[in-house]
Amino acid sequence: MVRCWTSCGHAALHEHLGFTRIGEFREIGFKFGEWVDVGYWQLLL
């Protein structure tokens, strides 16, 4: 399982590498003056 802030470019990278989004927590963190979301990803090996 990999954690990633969904507002960053990492979401597209994970999808490109074959990861599947399995969950998302909205506004769970506060960074640089704004709320951020956290997505959970999995890759079946």
PDB file of N, CA and C in Angstrom:
ATOM      1  N   MET A   1       0.838  -1.169   0.000  1.00  0.00           N
ATOM      2  CA  MET A   1       0.000   0.000   0.000  1.00  0.00           C
ATOM      3  C   MET A   1       0.886   1.236   0.000  1.00  0.00           C
ATOM      4  N   VAL A   2       0.518   2.226  -0.772  1.00  0.00           N
ATOM      5  CA  VAL A   2       1.298   3.449  -0.878  1.00  0.00           C
ATOM      6  C   VAL A   2       0.396   4.627  -0.572  1.00  0.00           C
ATOM      7  N   ARG A   3       0.915   5.548   0.218  1.00  0.00           N
ATOM      8  CA  ARG A   3       0.149   6.751   0.516  1.00  0.00           C
ATOM      9  C   ARG A   3       0.624   7.877  -0.387  1.00  0.00           C
ATOM     10  N   CYS A   4      -0.305   8.724  -0.778  1.00  0.00           N
ATOM     11  CA  CYS A   4       0.055   9.855  -1.630  1.00  0.00           C
ATOM     12  C   CYS A   4      -0.980  10.950  -1.464  1.00  0.00           C
ATOM     13  N   TRP A   5      -0.511  12.181  -1.427  1.00  0.00           N
ATOM     14  CA  TRP A   5      -1.453  13.285  -1.470  1.00  0.00           C
ATOM     15  C   TRP A   5      -2.002  13.355  -2.871  1.00  0.00           C
ATOM     16  N   THR A   6      -3.315  13.347  -2.977  1.00  0.00           N
ATOM     17  CA  THR A   6      -3.929  13.275  -4.303  1.00  0.00           C
ATOM     18  C   THR A   6      -3.831  14.583  -5.064  1.00  0.00           C
ATOM     19  N   SER A   7      -3.511  15.676  -4.397  1.00  0.00           N
ATOM     20  CA  SER A   7      -3.400  16.956  -5.098  1.00  0.00           C
ATOM     21  C   SER A   7      -2.070  17.092  -5.831  1.00  0.00           C
ATOM     22  N   CYS A   8      -1.148  16.176  -5.603  1.00  0.00           N
ATOM     23  CA  CYS A   8       0.154  16.255  -6.262  1.00  0.00           C
ATOM     24  C   CYS A   8       0.163  15.412  -7.535  1.00  0.00           C
ATOM     25  N   GLY A   9       1.260  15.443  -8.252  1.00  0.00           N
ATOM     26  CA  GLY A   9       1.368  14.681  -9.490  1.00  0.00           C
ATOM     27  C   GLY A   9       1.576  13.201  -9.283  1.00  0.00           C
ATOM     28  N   HIS A  10       1.714  12.767  -8.043  1.00  0.00           N
ATOM     29  CA  HIS A  10       1.973  11.353  -7.789  1.00  0.00           C
ATOM     30  C   HIS A  10       0.800  10.449  -8.174  1.00  0.00           C
ATOM     31  N   ALA A  11      -0.415  10.968  -8.153  1.00  0.00           N
ATOM     32  CA  ALA A  11      -1.574  10.140  -8.493  1.00  0.00           C
ATOM     33  C   ALA A  11      -1.451   9.604  -9.920  1.00  0.00           C
ATOM     34  N   ALA A  12      -1.104  10.462 -10.860  1.00  0.00           N
ATOM     35  CA  ALA A  12      -0.955  10.034 -12.250  1.00  0.00           C
ATOM     36  C   ALA A  12       0.194   9.035 -12.392  1.00  0.00           C
ATOM     37  N   LEU A  13       1.266   9.251 -11.651  1.00  0.00           N
ATOM     38  CA  LEU A  13       2.400   8.331 -11.704  1.00  0.00           C
ATOM     39  C   LEU A  13       2.002   6.951 -11.212  1.00  0.00           C
ATOM     40  N   HIS A  14       1.293   6.883 -10.085  1.00  0.00           N
ATOM     41  CA  HIS A  14       0.867   5.583  -9.546  1.00  0.00           C
ATOM     42  C   HIS A  14      -0.054   4.858 -10.525  1.00  0.00           C
ATOM     43  N   GLU A  15      -0.989   5.587 -11.137  1.00  0.00           N
ATOM     44  CA  GLU A  15      -1.879   4.960 -12.119  1.00  0.00           C
ATOM     45  C   GLU A  15      -1.082   4.444 -13.312  1.00  0.00           C
ATOM     46  N   HIS A  16      -0.103   5.194 -13.760  1.00  0.00           N
ATOM     47  CA  HIS A  16       0.732   4.781 -14.887  1.00  0.00           C
ATOM     48  C   HIS A  16       1.511   3.500 -14.566  1.00  0.00           C
ATOM     49  N   LEU A  17       1.904   3.338 -13.311  1.00  0.00           N
ATOM     50  CA  LEU A  17       2.671   2.162 -12.899  1.00  0.00           C
ATOM     51  C   LEU A  17       1.793   0.957 -12.565  1.00  0.00           C
ATOM     52  N   GLY A  18       0.456   1.095 -12.704  1.00  0.00           N
ATOM     53  CA  GLY A  18      -0.433  -0.028 -12.502  1.00  0.00           C
ATOM     54  C   GLY A  18      -1.103  -0.109 -11.145  1.00  0.00           C
ATOM     55  N   PHE A  19      -0.883   0.899 -10.296  1.00  0.00           N
ATOM     56  CA  PHE A  19      -1.538   0.906  -8.989  1.00  0.00           C
ATOM     57  C   PHE A  19      -3.017   1.205  -9.153  1.00  0.00           C
ATOM     58  N   THR A  20      -3.823   0.707  -8.238  1.00  0.00           N
ATOM     59  CA  THR A  20      -5.258   0.947  -8.213  1.00  0.00           C
ATOM     60  C   THR A  20      -5.599   1.740  -6.964  1.00  0.00           C
ATOM     61  N   ARG A  21      -6.369   2.801  -7.127  1.00  0.00           N
ATOM     62  CA  ARG A  21      -6.798   3.599  -5.974  1.00  0.00           C
ATOM     63  C   ARG A  21      -7.850   2.821  -5.197  1.00  0.00           C
ATOM     64  N   ILE A  22      -7.627   2.643  -3.911  1.00  0.00           N
ATOM     65  CA  ILE A  22      -8.559   1.863  -3.102  1.00  0.00           C
ATOM     66  C   ILE A  22      -9.255   2.683  -2.029  1.00  0.00           C
ATOM     67  N   GLY A  23      -8.842   3.920  -1.845  1.00  0.00           N
ATOM     68  CA  GLY A  23      -9.497   4.752  -0.838  1.00  0.00           C
ATOM     69  C   GLY A  23      -8.949   6.158  -0.846  1.00  0.00           C
ATOM     70  N   GLU A  24      -9.705   7.053  -0.232  1.00  0.00           N
ATOM     71  CA  GLU A  24      -9.285   8.447  -0.157  1.00  0.00           C
ATOM     72  C   GLU A  24      -9.876   9.084   1.085  1.00  0.00           C
ATOM     73  N   PHE A  25      -9.048   9.839   1.780  1.00  0.00           N
ATOM     74  CA  PHE A  25      -9.480  10.599   2.946  1.00  0.00           C
ATOM     75  C   PHE A  25      -9.419  12.070   2.579  1.00  0.00           C
ATOM     76  N   ARG A  26     -10.539  12.758   2.642  1.00  0.00           N
ATOM     77  CA  ARG A  26     -10.635  14.157   2.249  1.00  0.00           C
ATOM     78  C   ARG A  26     -10.207  15.070   3.390  1.00  0.00           C
ATOM     79  N   GLU A  27      -9.405  16.072   3.066  1.00  0.00           N
ATOM     80  CA  GLU A  27      -8.971  17.119   4.000  1.00  0.00           C
ATOM     81  C   GLU A  27      -8.470  16.550   5.320  1.00  0.00           C
ATOM     82  N   ILE A  28      -7.572  15.584   5.251  1.00  0.00           N
ATOM     83  CA  ILE A  28      -7.074  14.926   6.458  1.00  0.00           C
ATOM     84  C   ILE A  28      -5.785  15.568   6.975  1.00  0.00           C
ATOM     85  N   GLY A  29      -5.099  16.335   6.129  1.00  0.00           N
ATOM     86  CA  GLY A  29      -3.863  16.979   6.545  1.00  0.00           C
ATOM     87  C   GLY A  29      -3.854  18.443   6.167  1.00  0.00           C
ATOM     88  N   PHE A  30      -2.999  19.212   6.820  1.00  0.00           N
ATOM     89  CA  PHE A  30      -2.865  20.643   6.551  1.00  0.00           C
ATOM     90  C   PHE A  30      -1.411  20.921   6.225  1.00  0.00           C
ATOM     91  N   LYS A  31      -1.132  21.404   5.008  1.00  0.00           N
ATOM     92  CA  LYS A  31       0.244  21.598   4.564  1.00  0.00           C
ATOM     93  C   LYS A  31       0.342  22.879   3.741  1.00  0.00           C
ATOM     94  N   PHE A  32       1.313  23.708   4.054  1.00  0.00           N
ATOM     95  CA  PHE A  32       1.536  24.962   3.343  1.00  0.00           C
ATOM     96  C   PHE A  32       0.279  25.819   3.260  1.00  0.00           C
ATOM     97  N   GLY A  33      -0.477  25.850   4.353  1.00  0.00           N
ATOM     98  CA  GLY A  33      -1.647  26.719   4.436  1.00  0.00           C
ATOM     99  C   GLY A  33      -2.899  26.215   3.752  1.00  0.00           C
ATOM    100  N   GLU A  34      -2.936  24.949   3.349  1.00  0.00           N
ATOM    101  CA  GLU A  34      -4.143  24.413   2.720  1.00  0.00           C
ATOM    102  C   GLU A  34      -4.370  22.968   3.135  1.00  0.00           C
ATOM    103  N   TRP A  35      -5.619  22.556   3.102  1.00  0.00           N
ATOM    104  CA  TRP A  35      -5.983  21.184   3.444  1.00  0.00           C
ATOM    105  C   TRP A  35      -5.628  20.269   2.282  1.00  0.00           C
ATOM    106  N   VAL A  36      -5.146  19.082   2.597  1.00  0.00           N
ATOM    107  CA  VAL A  36      -4.777  18.118   1.560  1.00  0.00           C
ATOM    108  C   VAL A  36      -5.524  16.801   1.783  1.00  0.00           C
ATOM    109  N   ASP A  37      -5.718  16.086   0.689  1.00  0.00           N
ATOM    110  CA  ASP A  37      -6.358  14.777   0.719  1.00  0.00           C
ATOM    111  C   ASP A  37      -5.272  13.703   0.664  1.00  0.00           C
ATOM    112  N   VAL A  38      -5.559  12.545   1.217  1.00  0.00           N
ATOM    113  CA  VAL A  38      -4.626  11.426   1.177  1.00  0.00           C
ATOM    114  C   VAL A  38      -5.324  10.251   0.507  1.00  0.00           C
ATOM    115  N   GLY A  39      -4.670   9.694  -0.521  1.00  0.00           N
ATOM    116  CA  GLY A  39      -5.218   8.542  -1.219  1.00  0.00           C
ATOM    117  C   GLY A  39      -4.428   7.288  -0.884  1.00  0.00           C
ATOM    118  N   TYR A  40      -5.100   6.165  -0.887  1.00  0.00           N
ATOM    119  CA  TYR A  40      -4.452   4.872  -0.657  1.00  0.00           C
ATOM    120  C   TYR A  40      -4.472   4.085  -1.957  1.00  0.00           C
ATOM    121  N   TRP A  41      -3.318   3.500  -2.285  1.00  0.00           N
ATOM    122  CA  TRP A  41      -3.128   2.792  -3.540  1.00  0.00           C
ATOM    123  C   TRP A  41      -2.608   1.401  -3.267  1.00  0.00           C
ATOM    124  N   GLN A  42      -2.924   0.470  -4.156  1.00  0.00           N
ATOM    125  CA  GLN A  42      -2.365  -0.885  -4.011  1.00  0.00           C
ATOM    126  C   GLN A  42      -1.916  -1.398  -5.366  1.00  0.00           C
ATOM    127  N   LEU A  43      -0.951  -2.313  -5.299  1.00  0.00           N
ATOM    128  CA  LEU A  43      -0.453  -2.982  -6.484  1.00  0.00           C
ATOM    129  C   LEU A  43      -0.360  -4.454  -6.137  1.00  0.00           C
ATOM    130  N   LEU A  44      -1.165  -5.266  -6.779  1.00  0.00           N
ATOM    131  CA  LEU A  44      -1.118  -6.699  -6.526  1.00  0.00           C
ATOM    132  C   LEU A  44       0.121  -7.291  -7.183  1.00  0.00           C
ATOM    133  N   LEU A  45       0.891  -7.995  -6.393  1.00  0.00           N
ATOM    134  CA  LEU A  45       2.133  -8.566  -6.908  1.00  0.00           C
ATOM    135  C   LEU A  45       1.944 -10.001  -7.363  1.00  0.00           C
TER     136      LEU A  45
END
